[in-house]
Coordinates of C-alpha atoms and ligand atoms in Angstrom, one line a residue:
P1 CA 30.8 -112.7 -179.8
P2 CA 29.0 -109.8 -178.0
Q3 CA 26.1 -112.1 -177.2
G4 CA 28.0 -115.4 -176.1
Y5 CA 27.5 -116.6 -172.7
Y6 CA 31.0 -116.2 -171.6
T7 CA 30.8 -112.4 -172.7
R8 CA 27.8 -111.8 -171.3
R9 CA 27.3 -114.2 -168.0
G10 CA 30.1 -116.6 -167.3
G11 CA 28.7 -117.6 -164.2
I12 CA 31.0 -120.0 -162.3
G13 CA 30.6 -120.6 -158.6
E14 CA 27.8 -121.1 -156.1
S15 CA 25.9 -117.8 -157.2
G16 CA 26.3 -118.4 -160.9
D17 CA 25.3 -121.4 -163.3
F18 CA 27.9 -124.3 -162.6
I19 CA 30.4 -125.1 -159.9
T20 CA 33.9 -126.3 -160.6
S21 CA 36.5 -128.4 -158.6
P22 CA 39.0 -125.3 -158.0
E23 CA 35.9 -123.3 -156.8
I24 CA 35.0 -126.4 -154.3
S25 CA 38.0 -126.7 -152.4
Q26 CA 41.5 -124.8 -152.0
V27 CA 43.0 -128.5 -152.1
F28 CA 42.2 -129.0 -155.6
G29 CA 44.7 -126.2 -156.8
E30 CA 47.3 -127.0 -154.2
L31 CA 47.6 -130.4 -155.6
I32 CA 47.8 -129.2 -159.0
G33 CA 50.5 -126.8 -157.9
I34 CA 52.4 -129.9 -156.5
W35 CA 51.9 -131.5 -159.6
C36 CA 53.8 -128.9 -161.8
I37 CA 56.7 -128.9 -159.3
S38 CA 56.8 -132.6 -159.4
E39 CA 57.1 -132.5 -163.0
W40 CA 59.7 -129.6 -162.9
M41 CA 61.6 -131.6 -160.6
A42 CA 61.6 -134.9 -162.7
T43 CA 62.8 -133.0 -165.5
G44 CA 66.0 -131.7 -163.6
K45 CA 64.6 -128.3 -162.4
P46 CA 64.9 -126.2 -165.7
K47 CA 66.0 -122.4 -165.1
A48 CA 62.6 -121.0 -166.1
F49 CA 58.9 -122.1 -166.6
Q50 CA 55.7 -120.7 -167.8
L51 CA 52.5 -121.8 -166.2
V52 CA 49.7 -121.3 -168.7
E53 CA 46.2 -121.7 -168.1
L54 CA 43.7 -122.1 -171.0
G55 CA 40.0 -120.7 -170.0
P56 CA 41.0 -119.7 -166.1
G57 CA 37.4 -119.0 -165.1
R58 CA 37.5 -116.7 -162.1
G59 CA 41.2 -117.3 -161.5
T60 CA 41.0 -119.5 -158.4
L61 CA 43.2 -122.5 -159.8
T62 CA 46.1 -120.2 -160.7
D63 CA 45.6 -118.4 -157.4
D64 CA 45.8 -121.7 -155.3
I65 CA 48.8 -122.7 -157.5
L66 CA 50.7 -119.6 -156.9
R67 CA 50.3 -120.0 -153.2
V68 CA 51.9 -123.3 -153.4
F69 CA 54.8 -121.7 -155.3
S70 CA 55.3 -118.9 -152.6
Q71 CA 55.1 -121.4 -149.9
L72 CA 57.9 -123.5 -151.8
A73 CA 59.8 -120.3 -152.4
S74 CA 63.0 -121.6 -151.4
L75 CA 62.9 -124.6 -153.8
L76 CA 61.9 -122.4 -156.4
S77 CA 64.0 -119.4 -155.7
K78 CA 66.7 -119.7 -158.7
C79 CA 63.7 -120.6 -161.1
D80 CA 62.1 -117.7 -163.4
I81 CA 58.3 -118.3 -163.4
S82 CA 55.8 -116.3 -165.3
I83 CA 51.8 -116.8 -165.6
H84 CA 50.1 -116.8 -168.8
L85 CA 46.3 -116.8 -169.2
V86 CA 44.5 -117.5 -172.3
E87 CA 41.0 -116.0 -171.9
V88 CA 38.5 -114.4 -174.5
S89 CA 36.0 -113.2 -172.1
P90 CA 36.6 -109.5 -171.1
K91 CA 34.4 -110.0 -168.1
L92 CA 36.1 -113.0 -166.6
S93 CA 39.6 -111.5 -167.5
E94 CA 38.9 -108.6 -165.3
M95 CA 37.9 -110.9 -162.5
Q96 CA 41.0 -112.9 -162.9
A97 CA 43.4 -109.5 -162.7
L98 CA 41.6 -108.5 -159.4
M99 CA 41.8 -111.8 -158.0
L100 CA 45.6 -112.2 -158.8
T101 CA 47.1 -108.8 -159.1
G102 CA 44.5 -106.9 -156.8
G103 CA 43.7 -105.1 -160.0
R104 CA 47.4 -103.9 -160.7
V105 CA 47.5 -104.3 -164.4
Q106 CA 48.3 -102.7 -167.6
P107 CA 46.0 -103.0 -170.6
D108 CA 47.4 -103.2 -174.1
P109 CA 51.1 -103.0 -173.4
Q110 CA 52.8 -102.5 -176.6
D111 CA 55.9 -104.4 -176.1
E112 CA 54.1 -107.7 -175.8
S113 CA 51.9 -110.4 -177.2
A114 CA 49.6 -110.0 -174.6
Y115 CA 46.3 -107.9 -174.2
M116 CA 47.0 -107.2 -170.6
K117 CA 49.8 -107.6 -168.3
G118 CA 50.6 -107.3 -164.4
I119 CA 52.3 -108.8 -161.5
T120 CA 50.6 -111.2 -159.2
K121 CA 50.2 -110.5 -155.4
T122 CA 53.1 -113.0 -154.8
G123 CA 55.5 -110.8 -157.3
V124 CA 55.3 -113.2 -160.6
P125 CA 54.8 -111.5 -163.8
I126 CA 51.4 -112.1 -165.3
F127 CA 50.2 -111.9 -169.3
W128 CA 46.7 -112.2 -170.7
H129 CA 46.4 -113.7 -174.3
R130 CA 43.3 -114.5 -176.4
D131 CA 44.9 -117.5 -178.2
I132 CA 47.4 -120.1 -177.3
Q133 CA 49.5 -119.1 -180.3
D134 CA 50.3 -115.7 -178.5
V135 CA 51.9 -117.2 -175.5
P136 CA 55.6 -117.0 -176.0
P137 CA 57.4 -120.5 -176.5
G138 CA 59.4 -121.9 -173.5
Y139 CA 59.3 -124.8 -171.4
S140 CA 55.9 -124.7 -169.7
F141 CA 53.0 -126.3 -168.0
Y142 CA 49.8 -125.9 -169.5
L143 CA 46.5 -126.3 -167.7
A144 CA 43.0 -126.8 -169.0
H145 CA 40.3 -127.3 -166.5
E146 CA 36.9 -127.4 -167.6
F147 CA 38.1 -125.8 -170.7
F148 CA 37.5 -128.1 -173.8
D149 CA 34.0 -128.7 -172.7
A150 CA 33.3 -125.0 -173.2
L151 CA 34.2 -125.2 -177.0
P152 CA 32.0 -125.6 -179.7
I153 CA 31.0 -129.0 -181.1
H154 CA 29.8 -130.5 -184.4
K155 CA 27.1 -133.1 -183.7
F156 CA 26.4 -135.9 -186.5
Q157 CA 24.0 -138.6 -187.0
R158 CA 24.5 -142.0 -188.9
T159 CA 21.6 -142.3 -191.2
E160 CA 20.8 -144.9 -193.8
K161 CA 22.1 -142.6 -196.4
G162 CA 25.3 -142.0 -194.7
W163 CA 26.4 -139.4 -192.0
R164 CA 24.4 -136.1 -191.7
E165 CA 25.3 -133.1 -189.5
V166 CA 22.6 -132.0 -187.0
L167 CA 22.0 -128.2 -187.5
V168 CA 20.4 -125.6 -185.7
D169 CA 17.4 -124.3 -187.6
I170 CA 14.7 -121.7 -187.0
D171 CA 11.4 -123.2 -186.3
P172 CA 9.1 -122.2 -189.1
E173 CA 5.9 -122.7 -187.0
V174 CA 7.0 -120.9 -183.7
P175 CA 8.7 -117.4 -184.0
D176 CA 11.9 -117.1 -182.1
Q177 CA 12.0 -121.0 -181.5
L178 CA 14.9 -122.9 -182.7
R179 CA 15.1 -126.5 -183.4
F180 CA 17.5 -129.3 -184.7
V181 CA 17.3 -130.6 -188.1
L182 CA 19.4 -133.0 -190.0
S183 CA 21.5 -131.8 -193.0
P184 CA 19.6 -133.3 -196.1
S185 CA 23.0 -134.1 -197.6
S186 CA 26.6 -134.4 -196.4
T187 CA 28.4 -131.3 -195.4
P188 CA 32.1 -130.4 -195.3
A189 CA 32.1 -131.1 -191.7
T190 CA 30.6 -134.8 -192.0
E191 CA 33.5 -135.0 -194.8
N192 CA 36.3 -134.0 -192.4
F193 CA 35.4 -134.4 -189.2
I194 CA 34.3 -138.1 -188.8
Q195 CA 37.0 -140.8 -188.5
P196 CA 36.6 -143.5 -191.1
E197 CA 36.7 -146.2 -188.4
E198 CA 33.9 -144.6 -186.2
T199 CA 31.5 -147.3 -184.8
R200 CA 29.1 -145.1 -182.9
D201 CA 25.8 -143.9 -184.8
H202 CA 25.9 -140.3 -183.2
V203 CA 29.2 -138.5 -182.6
E204 CA 30.1 -135.1 -181.3
V205 CA 33.3 -133.4 -182.5
C206 CA 35.1 -130.4 -181.5
P207 CA 37.7 -129.5 -184.0
E208 CA 38.6 -126.4 -182.1
A209 CA 40.0 -128.8 -179.1
G210 CA 41.9 -130.9 -181.8
V211 CA 43.7 -127.8 -183.1
I212 CA 44.4 -126.7 -179.6
I213 CA 46.1 -130.2 -178.6
Q214 CA 48.0 -130.4 -181.9
R215 CA 49.3 -126.7 -181.0
L216 CA 50.2 -128.1 -177.4
A217 CA 51.7 -131.2 -178.7
C218 CA 54.0 -129.5 -181.1
R219 CA 55.1 -126.9 -178.3
L220 CA 55.8 -130.0 -175.7
E221 CA 57.8 -131.6 -178.4
K222 CA 59.8 -128.1 -178.9
D223 CA 60.2 -126.6 -175.6
G224 CA 59.3 -129.3 -173.0
G225 CA 57.1 -129.2 -170.2
A226 CA 53.8 -130.9 -169.7
A227 CA 49.8 -130.3 -170.2
L228 CA 47.2 -131.5 -167.9
V229 CA 43.6 -131.5 -169.2
A230 CA 40.7 -132.2 -166.6
D231 CA 37.4 -132.6 -167.6
Y232 CA 34.1 -134.2 -168.0
G233 CA 34.6 -136.7 -170.7
H234 CA 34.9 -140.2 -172.1
D235 CA 37.5 -142.2 -174.2
G236 CA 35.4 -142.5 -177.4
T237 CA 32.5 -144.2 -176.0
K238 CA 29.7 -141.6 -175.2
T239 CA 27.3 -140.3 -178.0
D240 CA 24.8 -137.5 -177.0
T241 CA 26.2 -135.4 -174.2
F242 CA 25.5 -131.8 -175.5
R243 CA 23.5 -130.0 -172.7
G244 CA 23.1 -126.5 -171.0
F245 CA 23.3 -125.3 -167.3
R246 CA 21.8 -122.2 -165.9
N247 CA 21.6 -121.5 -162.1
H248 CA 22.8 -125.1 -161.6
K249 CA 20.0 -126.7 -163.3
L250 CA 19.8 -128.6 -166.8
H251 CA 18.6 -126.2 -169.4
D252 CA 17.4 -126.7 -173.0
V253 CA 20.3 -125.7 -175.2
L254 CA 18.1 -124.1 -177.8
K255 CA 16.2 -121.9 -175.4
D256 CA 17.3 -118.4 -174.8
P257 CA 21.2 -118.6 -176.4
G258 CA 23.5 -116.9 -174.5
T259 CA 22.1 -117.1 -171.1
A260 CA 23.1 -120.8 -170.0
D261 CA 26.4 -122.5 -169.9
L262 CA 26.7 -125.0 -172.9
T263 CA 28.9 -127.9 -172.6
A264 CA 29.6 -131.3 -174.1
D265 CA 31.8 -134.3 -172.9
V266 CA 35.3 -134.0 -173.8
D267 CA 36.4 -137.1 -176.1
F268 CA 39.8 -137.9 -174.9
S269 CA 40.3 -140.5 -177.7
Y270 CA 39.9 -137.7 -180.2
L271 CA 42.4 -135.4 -178.3
R272 CA 45.1 -138.5 -178.0
K273 CA 44.4 -138.9 -182.1
M274 CA 44.9 -135.1 -182.5
T275 CA 48.4 -135.1 -181.0
Q276 CA 49.7 -137.0 -184.2
G277 CA 52.3 -138.9 -182.4
K278 CA 54.1 -135.8 -181.3
A279 CA 53.4 -135.9 -177.7
A280 CA 53.1 -139.0 -175.5
T281 CA 49.7 -139.5 -173.5
L282 CA 48.7 -140.6 -170.2
G283 CA 45.1 -141.1 -169.1
P284 CA 42.2 -140.4 -169.3
I285 CA 41.8 -141.5 -165.4
K286 CA 39.3 -140.8 -162.8
Q287 CA 39.5 -137.5 -160.8
R288 CA 39.5 -139.7 -157.6
E289 CA 42.1 -141.9 -158.6
F290 CA 44.1 -138.9 -159.6
L291 CA 43.8 -136.8 -156.6
K292 CA 44.2 -140.0 -154.3
N293 CA 47.8 -140.5 -156.0
M294 CA 48.5 -136.8 -155.3
G295 CA 48.0 -137.1 -151.8
I296 CA 44.6 -135.8 -151.2
D297 CA 44.0 -137.7 -148.3
L298 CA 47.1 -136.8 -146.4
R299 CA 46.4 -133.0 -147.1
L300 CA 42.9 -133.5 -145.9
Q301 CA 44.3 -135.0 -142.5
V302 CA 46.5 -132.1 -142.0
L303 CA 43.9 -129.5 -142.7
L304 CA 41.5 -131.3 -140.2
Q305 CA 44.3 -131.4 -137.6
N306 CA 45.1 -127.6 -137.9
S307 CA 41.3 -126.5 -138.0
H308 CA 39.4 -126.7 -134.7
D309 CA 36.2 -124.7 -135.8
P310 CA 33.4 -127.2 -136.4
A311 CA 32.1 -125.3 -139.5
T312 CA 35.6 -125.3 -141.2
R313 CA 36.0 -129.1 -140.4
E314 CA 32.5 -129.7 -141.9
Q315 CA 33.3 -127.8 -145.0
L316 CA 36.5 -129.6 -145.5
L317 CA 34.9 -132.9 -145.5
H318 CA 32.0 -131.7 -147.5
S319 CA 34.3 -130.5 -150.4
Y320 CA 36.4 -133.4 -150.2
D321 CA 33.3 -135.6 -150.8
M322 CA 32.3 -133.4 -153.6
L323 CA 35.5 -134.1 -155.4
M324 CA 36.3 -137.6 -154.5
N325 CA 32.6 -139.4 -154.2
P326 CA 32.3 -141.6 -157.2
K327 CA 28.6 -140.7 -157.5
K328 CA 29.6 -137.1 -157.4
M329 CA 32.8 -135.6 -159.2
G330 CA 35.0 -138.4 -158.6
D331 CA 34.2 -140.9 -161.4
C332 CA 32.7 -138.5 -164.3
F333 CA 35.7 -136.1 -164.2
N334 CA 38.8 -137.3 -165.9
F335 CA 42.5 -136.2 -166.0
F336 CA 44.6 -136.5 -169.0
A337 CA 48.2 -135.4 -169.7
L338 CA 50.5 -134.8 -172.6
L339 CA 54.0 -135.0 -172.2
P340 CA 57.2 -134.9 -174.4
H341 CA 57.9 -138.7 -175.5
H342 CA 61.4 -138.7 -173.6
R343 CA 59.6 -138.1 -170.4
L344 CA 58.0 -141.4 -170.3
A345 CA 60.9 -143.4 -172.4
Q346 CA 61.7 -146.7 -170.1
T347 CA 65.2 -146.6 -169.4
D348 CA 66.2 -150.1 -170.2
K349 CA 68.9 -151.4 -168.1
K350 CA 69.6 -154.5 -170.4
H351 CA 70.3 -152.5 -173.6
K352 CA 71.7 -149.4 -172.0
P353 CA 73.6 -150.4 -168.9
E354 CA 75.0 -146.9 -168.6
S355 CA 72.0 -145.2 -168.4
K356 CA 70.8 -143.3 -165.2
S357 CA 68.1 -144.4 -162.9
P358 CA 64.7 -144.1 -164.7
L359 CA 62.7 -141.2 -164.4
P360 CA 60.0 -141.0 -161.3
P361 CA 56.5 -141.8 -162.6
V362 CA 54.3 -138.9 -163.6
A363 CA 52.6 -138.0 -160.4
G364 CA 48.8 -138.3 -160.3
F365 CA 49.0 -141.3 -163.0
G366 CA 51.3 -143.0 -160.5
E367 CA 52.0 -142.0 -156.9
L368 CA 53.5 -138.8 -156.1
S369 CA 57.5 -139.0 -155.2
L370 CA 59.0 -135.8 -154.2
Ligands
LIG1 N1 38.9 -123.3 -165.5 C1 37.9 -122.5 -164.9 C2 36.8 -122.1 -165.7 C3 36.0 -123.1 -166.4 S1 34.8 -122.2 -167.5 C4 37.2 -123.4 -163.7 O1 37.4 -124.7 -163.8 O2 36.7 -123.0 -162.9 C5 35.7 -121.9 -169.3 C6 36.6 -121.0 -169.4 O3 37.3 -120.8 -170.7 C7 36.0 -119.5 -169.1 O4 37.1 -118.9 -168.4 C8 35.8 -119.0 -170.6 O5 35.8 -117.5 -170.5 C9 37.0 -119.4 -171.2 N2 36.9 -119.7 -172.5 C10 35.8 -120.1 -173.4 N3 36.1 -120.2 -174.5 C11 37.2 -119.8 -174.7 C12 38.1 -119.8 -175.9 N4 37.9 -120.1 -177.1 N5 39.4 -119.3 -175.9 C13 39.9 -119.1 -174.4 N6 39.1 -119.0 -173.5 C14 37.6 -119.5 -173.6

């Protein structure tokens, strides 16, 4: 814990180790804000909701969402909103507090399950928690942007003798050098984390992601809301994706541990399985399809029309290309949602002629209809 990357470094942004979509363009967070409001409206405008972000980094995504909530204040005026950030990094939580509240926070509030609380610049109560279990129950929108890829994985290799775990060992020949080895026999992890129907020869499993997804699915089943997961990932097809980044360049994962961002693609098929049928799922779909459905093209046009400075226009077009271009983040980045089953239940007019008009499609996975 004291030597880990997010405790020591956590360099997100152009001057750090990796860049993420909310840091690239304000439009990204604005569209996620619209997504929450569209789901809130589709479910009958509940009187209160919590916005829960897992691994909020510098806090930019929540900041952009809060701006949308302020702009739509008249629509949300009767709704009681609170923000809950799930963050383990002391350094990043300080950065988030500065960005979202201007530093007006109270550490260790005695009356709450939070380690810090405050009021955002837009006047919304905000709380910091170390674990999703500390977030109070209630109708919530859960956001996980480049969160699951940061959680630790187990790696497994199929051999003639059965599954073996890939472990990290100290190289006996070179001091201070780490190396990968295969476990000589099966391990508790090979026994527990490999699905019997697995067909791949090399697998990465993130049990911590599975536990968090189970908790999210239970919360959605009980209290309603929606969860949106956005990450590099695949639907159970990829094998060896574990890699490191330092200063925007690939970095050997075994070199100078704690100084590079370590990441593994998210296996969405595993996340789906871990809902254990408690929540319905949508996706994964590609980032460019999701953002197109959310109306990114229209938003870009409006911003271009309103900006006369050539440098700003250039920046808008450049960031649009980063997010949407299939060769950049458009194709390899995916969106995946968890929803209560009743949100997706088709109202079958033949069997239930008395039923009301069907619920609108979930924005992003279908077209946005506000
Ligand atoms: N969502 C942000 C940051 C992504 S980096 C963005 O897209 O820009 C991953 C984030 O998850 C960081 O904020 C990191 O501190 C946090 N994090 C990593 N492991 C965590 C854990 N086990 N519990 C809670 N947060 C964690």
